[in-house]
mmCIF file of C-alpha atoms in Angstrom:
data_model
loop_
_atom_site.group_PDB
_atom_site.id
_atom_site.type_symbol
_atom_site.label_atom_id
_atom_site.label_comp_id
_atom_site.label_asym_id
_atom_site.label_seq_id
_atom_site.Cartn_x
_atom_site.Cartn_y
_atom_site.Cartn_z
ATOM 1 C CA UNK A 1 0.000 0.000 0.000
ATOM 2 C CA UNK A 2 1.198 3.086 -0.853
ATOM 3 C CA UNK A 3 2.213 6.582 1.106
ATOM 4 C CA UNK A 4 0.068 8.921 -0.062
ATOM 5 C CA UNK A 5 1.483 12.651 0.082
ATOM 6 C CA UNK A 6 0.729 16.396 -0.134
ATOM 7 C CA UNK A 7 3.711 18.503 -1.175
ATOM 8 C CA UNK A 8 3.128 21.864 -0.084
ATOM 9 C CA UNK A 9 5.546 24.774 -0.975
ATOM 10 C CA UNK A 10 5.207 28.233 -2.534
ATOM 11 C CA UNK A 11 8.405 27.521 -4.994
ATOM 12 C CA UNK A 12 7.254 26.067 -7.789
ATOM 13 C CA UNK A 13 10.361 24.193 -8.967
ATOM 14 C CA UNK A 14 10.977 22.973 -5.377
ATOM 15 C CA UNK A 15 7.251 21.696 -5.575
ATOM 16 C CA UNK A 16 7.747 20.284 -8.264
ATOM 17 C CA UNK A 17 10.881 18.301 -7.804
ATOM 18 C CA UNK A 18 10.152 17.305 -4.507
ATOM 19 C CA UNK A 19 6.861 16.150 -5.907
ATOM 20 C CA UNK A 20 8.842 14.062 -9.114
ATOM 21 C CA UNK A 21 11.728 12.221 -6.258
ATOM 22 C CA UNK A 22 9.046 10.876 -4.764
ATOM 23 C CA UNK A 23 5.944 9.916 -6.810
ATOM 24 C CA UNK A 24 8.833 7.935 -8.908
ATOM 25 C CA UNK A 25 9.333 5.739 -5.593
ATOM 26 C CA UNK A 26 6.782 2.427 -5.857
ATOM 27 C CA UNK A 27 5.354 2.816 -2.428
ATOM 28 C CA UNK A 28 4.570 6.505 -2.130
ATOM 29 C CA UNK A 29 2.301 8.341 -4.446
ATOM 30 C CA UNK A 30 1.757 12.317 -4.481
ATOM 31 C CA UNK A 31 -2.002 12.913 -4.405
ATOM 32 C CA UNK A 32 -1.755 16.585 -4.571
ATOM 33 C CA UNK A 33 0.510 20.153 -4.542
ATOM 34 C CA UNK A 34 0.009 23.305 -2.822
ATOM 35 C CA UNK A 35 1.547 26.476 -3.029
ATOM 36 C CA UNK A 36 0.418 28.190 -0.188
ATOM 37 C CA UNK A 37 -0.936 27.253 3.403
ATOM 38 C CA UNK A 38 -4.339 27.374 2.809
ATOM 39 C CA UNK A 39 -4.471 25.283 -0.366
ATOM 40 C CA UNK A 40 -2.599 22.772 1.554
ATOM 41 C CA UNK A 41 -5.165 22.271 4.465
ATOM 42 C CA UNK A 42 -7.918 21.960 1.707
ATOM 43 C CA UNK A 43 -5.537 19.394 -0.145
ATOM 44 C CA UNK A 44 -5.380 17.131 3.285
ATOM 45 C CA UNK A 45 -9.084 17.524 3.650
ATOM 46 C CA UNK A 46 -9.949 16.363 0.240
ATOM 47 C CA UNK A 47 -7.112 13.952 -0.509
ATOM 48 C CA UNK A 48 -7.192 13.048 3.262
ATOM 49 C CA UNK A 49 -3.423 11.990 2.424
ATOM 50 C CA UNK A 50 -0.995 9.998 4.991
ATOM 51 C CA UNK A 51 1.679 12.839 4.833
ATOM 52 C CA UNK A 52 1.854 16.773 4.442
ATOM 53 C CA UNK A 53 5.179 17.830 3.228
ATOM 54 C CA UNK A 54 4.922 21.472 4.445
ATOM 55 C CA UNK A 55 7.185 24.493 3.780
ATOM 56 C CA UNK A 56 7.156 26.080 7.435
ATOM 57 C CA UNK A 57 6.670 29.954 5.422
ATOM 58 C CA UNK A 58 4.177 30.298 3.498
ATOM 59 C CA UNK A 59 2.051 32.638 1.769
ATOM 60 C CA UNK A 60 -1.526 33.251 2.543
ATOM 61 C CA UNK A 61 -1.519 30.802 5.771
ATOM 62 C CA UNK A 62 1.977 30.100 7.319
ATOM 63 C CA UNK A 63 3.162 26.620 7.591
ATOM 64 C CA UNK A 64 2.762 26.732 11.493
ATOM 65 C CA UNK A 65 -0.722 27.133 11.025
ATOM 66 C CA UNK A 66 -1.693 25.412 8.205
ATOM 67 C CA UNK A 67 0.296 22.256 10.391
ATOM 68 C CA UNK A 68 -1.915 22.909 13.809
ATOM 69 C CA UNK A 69 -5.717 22.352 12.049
ATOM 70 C CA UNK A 70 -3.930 19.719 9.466
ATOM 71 C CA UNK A 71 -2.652 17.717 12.669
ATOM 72 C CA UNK A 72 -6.038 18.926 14.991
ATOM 73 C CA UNK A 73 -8.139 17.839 12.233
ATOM 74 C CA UNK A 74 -6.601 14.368 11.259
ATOM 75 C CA UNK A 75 -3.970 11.648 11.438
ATOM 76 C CA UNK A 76 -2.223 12.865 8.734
ATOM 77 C CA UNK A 77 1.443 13.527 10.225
ATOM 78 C CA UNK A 78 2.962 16.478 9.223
ATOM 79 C CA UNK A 79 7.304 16.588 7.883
ATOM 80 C CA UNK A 80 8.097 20.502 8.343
ATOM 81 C CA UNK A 81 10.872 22.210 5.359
ATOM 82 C CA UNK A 82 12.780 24.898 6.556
ATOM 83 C CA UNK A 83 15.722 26.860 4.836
ATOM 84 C CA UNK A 84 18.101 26.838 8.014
ATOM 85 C CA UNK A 85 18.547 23.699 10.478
ATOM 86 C CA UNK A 86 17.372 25.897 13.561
ATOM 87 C CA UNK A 87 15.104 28.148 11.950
ATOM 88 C CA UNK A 88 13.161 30.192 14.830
ATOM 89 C CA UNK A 89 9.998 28.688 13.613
ATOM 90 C CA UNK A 90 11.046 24.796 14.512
ATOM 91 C CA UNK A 91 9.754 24.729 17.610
ATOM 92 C CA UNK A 92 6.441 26.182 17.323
ATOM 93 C CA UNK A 93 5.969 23.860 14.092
ATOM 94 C CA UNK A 94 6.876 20.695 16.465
ATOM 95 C CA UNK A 95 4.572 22.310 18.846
ATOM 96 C CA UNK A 96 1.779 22.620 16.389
ATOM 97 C CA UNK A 97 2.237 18.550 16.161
ATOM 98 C CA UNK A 98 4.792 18.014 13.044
ATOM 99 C CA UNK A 99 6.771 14.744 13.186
ATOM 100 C CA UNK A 100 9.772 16.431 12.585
ATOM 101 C CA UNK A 101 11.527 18.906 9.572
ATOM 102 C CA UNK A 102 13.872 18.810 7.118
ATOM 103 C CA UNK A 103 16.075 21.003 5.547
ATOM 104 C CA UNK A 104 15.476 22.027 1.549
ATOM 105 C CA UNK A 105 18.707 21.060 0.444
ATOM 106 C CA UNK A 106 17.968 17.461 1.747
ATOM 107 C CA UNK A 107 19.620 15.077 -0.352
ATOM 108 C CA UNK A 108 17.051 12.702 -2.325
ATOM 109 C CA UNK A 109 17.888 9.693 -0.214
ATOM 110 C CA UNK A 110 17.247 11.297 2.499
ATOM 111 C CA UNK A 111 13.843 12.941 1.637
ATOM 112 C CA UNK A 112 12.592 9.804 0.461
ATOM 113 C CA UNK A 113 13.804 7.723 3.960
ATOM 114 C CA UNK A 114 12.136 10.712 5.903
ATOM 115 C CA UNK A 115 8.641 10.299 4.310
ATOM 116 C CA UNK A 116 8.726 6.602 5.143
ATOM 117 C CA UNK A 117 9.975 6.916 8.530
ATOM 118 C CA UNK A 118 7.179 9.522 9.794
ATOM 119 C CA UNK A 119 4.412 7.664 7.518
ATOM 120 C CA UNK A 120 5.389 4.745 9.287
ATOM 121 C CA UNK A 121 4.346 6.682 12.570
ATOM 122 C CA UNK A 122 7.919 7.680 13.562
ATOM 123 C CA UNK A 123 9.468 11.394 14.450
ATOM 124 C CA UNK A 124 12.092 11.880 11.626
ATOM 125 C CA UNK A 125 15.068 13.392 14.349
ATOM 126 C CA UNK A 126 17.357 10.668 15.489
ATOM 127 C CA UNK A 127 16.587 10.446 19.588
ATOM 128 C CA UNK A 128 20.281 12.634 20.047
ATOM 129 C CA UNK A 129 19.427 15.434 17.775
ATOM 130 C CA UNK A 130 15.353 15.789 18.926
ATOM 131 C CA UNK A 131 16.823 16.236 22.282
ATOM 132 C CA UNK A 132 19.168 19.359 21.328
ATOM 133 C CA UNK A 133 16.820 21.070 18.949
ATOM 134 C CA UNK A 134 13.699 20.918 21.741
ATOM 135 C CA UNK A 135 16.342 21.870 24.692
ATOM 136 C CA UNK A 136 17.532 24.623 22.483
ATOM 137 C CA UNK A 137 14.226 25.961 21.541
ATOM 138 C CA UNK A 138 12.473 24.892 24.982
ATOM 139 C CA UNK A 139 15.102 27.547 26.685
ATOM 140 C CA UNK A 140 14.629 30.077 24.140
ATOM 141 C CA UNK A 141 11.378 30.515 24.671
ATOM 142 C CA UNK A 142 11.788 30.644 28.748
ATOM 143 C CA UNK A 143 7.601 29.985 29.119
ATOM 144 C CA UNK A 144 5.838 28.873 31.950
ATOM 145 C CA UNK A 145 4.197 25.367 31.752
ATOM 146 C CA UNK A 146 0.796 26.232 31.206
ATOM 147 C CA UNK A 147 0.027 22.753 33.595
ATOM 148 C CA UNK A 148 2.022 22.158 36.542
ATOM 149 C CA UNK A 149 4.457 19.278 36.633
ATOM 150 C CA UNK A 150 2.660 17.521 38.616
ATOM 151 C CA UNK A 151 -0.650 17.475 37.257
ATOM 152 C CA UNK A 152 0.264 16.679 33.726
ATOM 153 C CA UNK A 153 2.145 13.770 34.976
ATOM 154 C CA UNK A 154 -0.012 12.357 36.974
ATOM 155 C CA UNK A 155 -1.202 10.210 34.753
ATOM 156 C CA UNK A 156 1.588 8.283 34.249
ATOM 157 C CA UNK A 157 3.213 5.775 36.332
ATOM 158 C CA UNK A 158 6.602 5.874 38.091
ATOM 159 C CA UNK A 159 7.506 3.412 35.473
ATOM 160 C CA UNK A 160 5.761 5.967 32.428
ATOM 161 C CA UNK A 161 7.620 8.783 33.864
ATOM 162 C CA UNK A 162 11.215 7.404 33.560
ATOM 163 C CA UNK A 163 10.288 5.735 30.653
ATOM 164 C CA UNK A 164 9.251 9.441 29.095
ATOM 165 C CA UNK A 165 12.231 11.114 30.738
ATOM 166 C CA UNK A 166 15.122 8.768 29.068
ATOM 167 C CA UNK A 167 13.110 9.595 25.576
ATOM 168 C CA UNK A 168 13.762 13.388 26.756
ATOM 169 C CA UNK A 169 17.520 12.736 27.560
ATOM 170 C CA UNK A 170 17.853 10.835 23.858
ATOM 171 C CA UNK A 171 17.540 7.437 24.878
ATOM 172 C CA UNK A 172 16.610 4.862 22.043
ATOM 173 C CA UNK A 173 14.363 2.159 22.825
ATOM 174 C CA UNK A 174 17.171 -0.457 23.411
ATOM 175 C CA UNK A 175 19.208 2.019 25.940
ATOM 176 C CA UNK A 176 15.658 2.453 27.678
ATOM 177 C CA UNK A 177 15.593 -1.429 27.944
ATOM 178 C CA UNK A 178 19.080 -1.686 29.374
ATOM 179 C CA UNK A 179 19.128 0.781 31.512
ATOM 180 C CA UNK A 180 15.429 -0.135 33.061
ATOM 181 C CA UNK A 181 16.807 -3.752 32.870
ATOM 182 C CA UNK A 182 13.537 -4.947 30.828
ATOM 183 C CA UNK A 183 13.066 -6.230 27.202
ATOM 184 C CA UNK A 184 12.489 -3.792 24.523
ATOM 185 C CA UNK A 185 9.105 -4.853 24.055
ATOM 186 C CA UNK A 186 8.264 -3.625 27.842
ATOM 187 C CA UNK A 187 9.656 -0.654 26.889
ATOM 188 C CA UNK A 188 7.966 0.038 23.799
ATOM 189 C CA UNK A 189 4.164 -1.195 25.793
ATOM 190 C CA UNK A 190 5.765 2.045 28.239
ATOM 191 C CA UNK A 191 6.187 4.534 25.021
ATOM 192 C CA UNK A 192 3.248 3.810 24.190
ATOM 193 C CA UNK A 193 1.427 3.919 27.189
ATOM 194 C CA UNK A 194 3.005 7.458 27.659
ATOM 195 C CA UNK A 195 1.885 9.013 24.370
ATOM 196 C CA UNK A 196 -1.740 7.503 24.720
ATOM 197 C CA UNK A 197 -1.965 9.117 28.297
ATOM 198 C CA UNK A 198 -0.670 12.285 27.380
ATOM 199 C CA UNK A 199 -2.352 12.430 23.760
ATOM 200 C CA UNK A 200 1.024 12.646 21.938
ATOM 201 C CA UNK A 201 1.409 11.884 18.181
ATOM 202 C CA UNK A 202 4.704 10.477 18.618
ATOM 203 C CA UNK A 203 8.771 10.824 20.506
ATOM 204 C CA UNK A 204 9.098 14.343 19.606
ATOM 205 C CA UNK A 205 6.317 15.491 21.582
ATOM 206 C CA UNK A 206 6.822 13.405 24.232
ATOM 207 C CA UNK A 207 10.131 14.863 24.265
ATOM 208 C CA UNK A 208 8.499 18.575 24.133
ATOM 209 C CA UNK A 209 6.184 17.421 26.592
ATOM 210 C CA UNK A 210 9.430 16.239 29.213
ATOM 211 C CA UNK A 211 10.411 19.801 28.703
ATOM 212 C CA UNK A 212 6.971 21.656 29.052
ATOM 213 C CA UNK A 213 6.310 19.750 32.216
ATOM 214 C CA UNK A 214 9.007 20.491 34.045
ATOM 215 C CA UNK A 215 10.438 16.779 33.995
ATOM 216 C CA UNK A 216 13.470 17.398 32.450
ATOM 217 C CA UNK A 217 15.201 21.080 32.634
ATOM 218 C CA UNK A 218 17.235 22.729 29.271
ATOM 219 C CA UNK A 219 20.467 22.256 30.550
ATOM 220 C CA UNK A 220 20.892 20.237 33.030
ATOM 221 C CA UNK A 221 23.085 17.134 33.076
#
């Protein structure tokens, strides 16, 4: 069964070649373009596709929120392009509930791995790099947690709560398991149980989540 995509940018030849790499790959098929916000949340709600490939500025609606009602209105996941590899608007477009973002010099390989991966229901960042990007942006932004510690976590057990603090600290699955001194599959029932408690889409916003909450601090050792 195919991937079925949205490739939304307001550069035509981008668009377009973007759009070529990958509806020339056997398993994913591009079911629509956009060239500006808006068009792409009315290409998700017709095509209802299993990815948005989304240019974080654009015209008309901004990427940011053209991701928020894509990823509040359906399970399509979300893969953020950006220009520069910490472009201010990162954070807010993980926050809005992207998988993840690449940069638009990505080399085709690596475009066509990334739509798989976060299809698949994966956060495109490696574990090490999620964890520097949300620390970076997490203490940039120096906000209050709208939901004490606490509270938001109180829904998880003692177990949950490591579990979601190693994921914060960069921890794969098998460094979880080793370190909890459990099989991987315990680990992964844990993950899970942690995003389904919390009503995360996937490891990078459990890992903005860790930082939001209080859990883990930007910073710290």
């Amino acid at each position: 069964m195919s991937v079925r995509v949205v490739v939304a940018d307001d550069q035509e030849l981008v668009r377009a070649g973007f759009s070529m790499i990958l509806d020339a790959q056997p398993d994913i098929e591009v079911v629509a373009e956009a060239g500006d916000g808006e068009q792409a949340v009315a290409a998700v709600r017709e095509h209802r596709p299993d990815l948005l490939l989304l240019d974080i500025r654009m015209p008309v609606m901004d990427g940011i929120e053209a991701a928020r009602i894509v990823c509040a209105e359906s399970g399509c996941r979300v893969l953020m392009l950006t220009t520069f590899d910490l472009d201010d608007y990162v954070y807010d477009a993980l926050r809005a509930g992207a998988s993840g973002f690449l940069l638009k010099d990505v080399r085709r390989d690596d475009l066509i791995h990334a739509v798989r991966v976060v299809a698949a229901g994966e956060s495109l960042l490696a574990p090490s790099v999620t964890t520097k990007l949300i620390a970076e942006f997490t203490s940039r932004t120096a906000a209050r947690p709208a939901v004490p510690p606490s509270e938001r976590l109180a829904v998880l057990t003692a177990r949950e709560q490591e579990t979601l603090s190693m994921i914060a600290r960069g921890l794969s699955n098998a460094e979880i398991a080793q370190a909890m001194v459990v099989s991987e599959h315990t680990v992964k029932t844990h993950v899970s149980n942690v995003l389904t408690k919390l009503g995360l889409r996937d490891r990078v916003q459990a890992v903005i989540a860790a930082y939001e909450s209080g859990l883990i601090v930007p910073g710290a050792g």
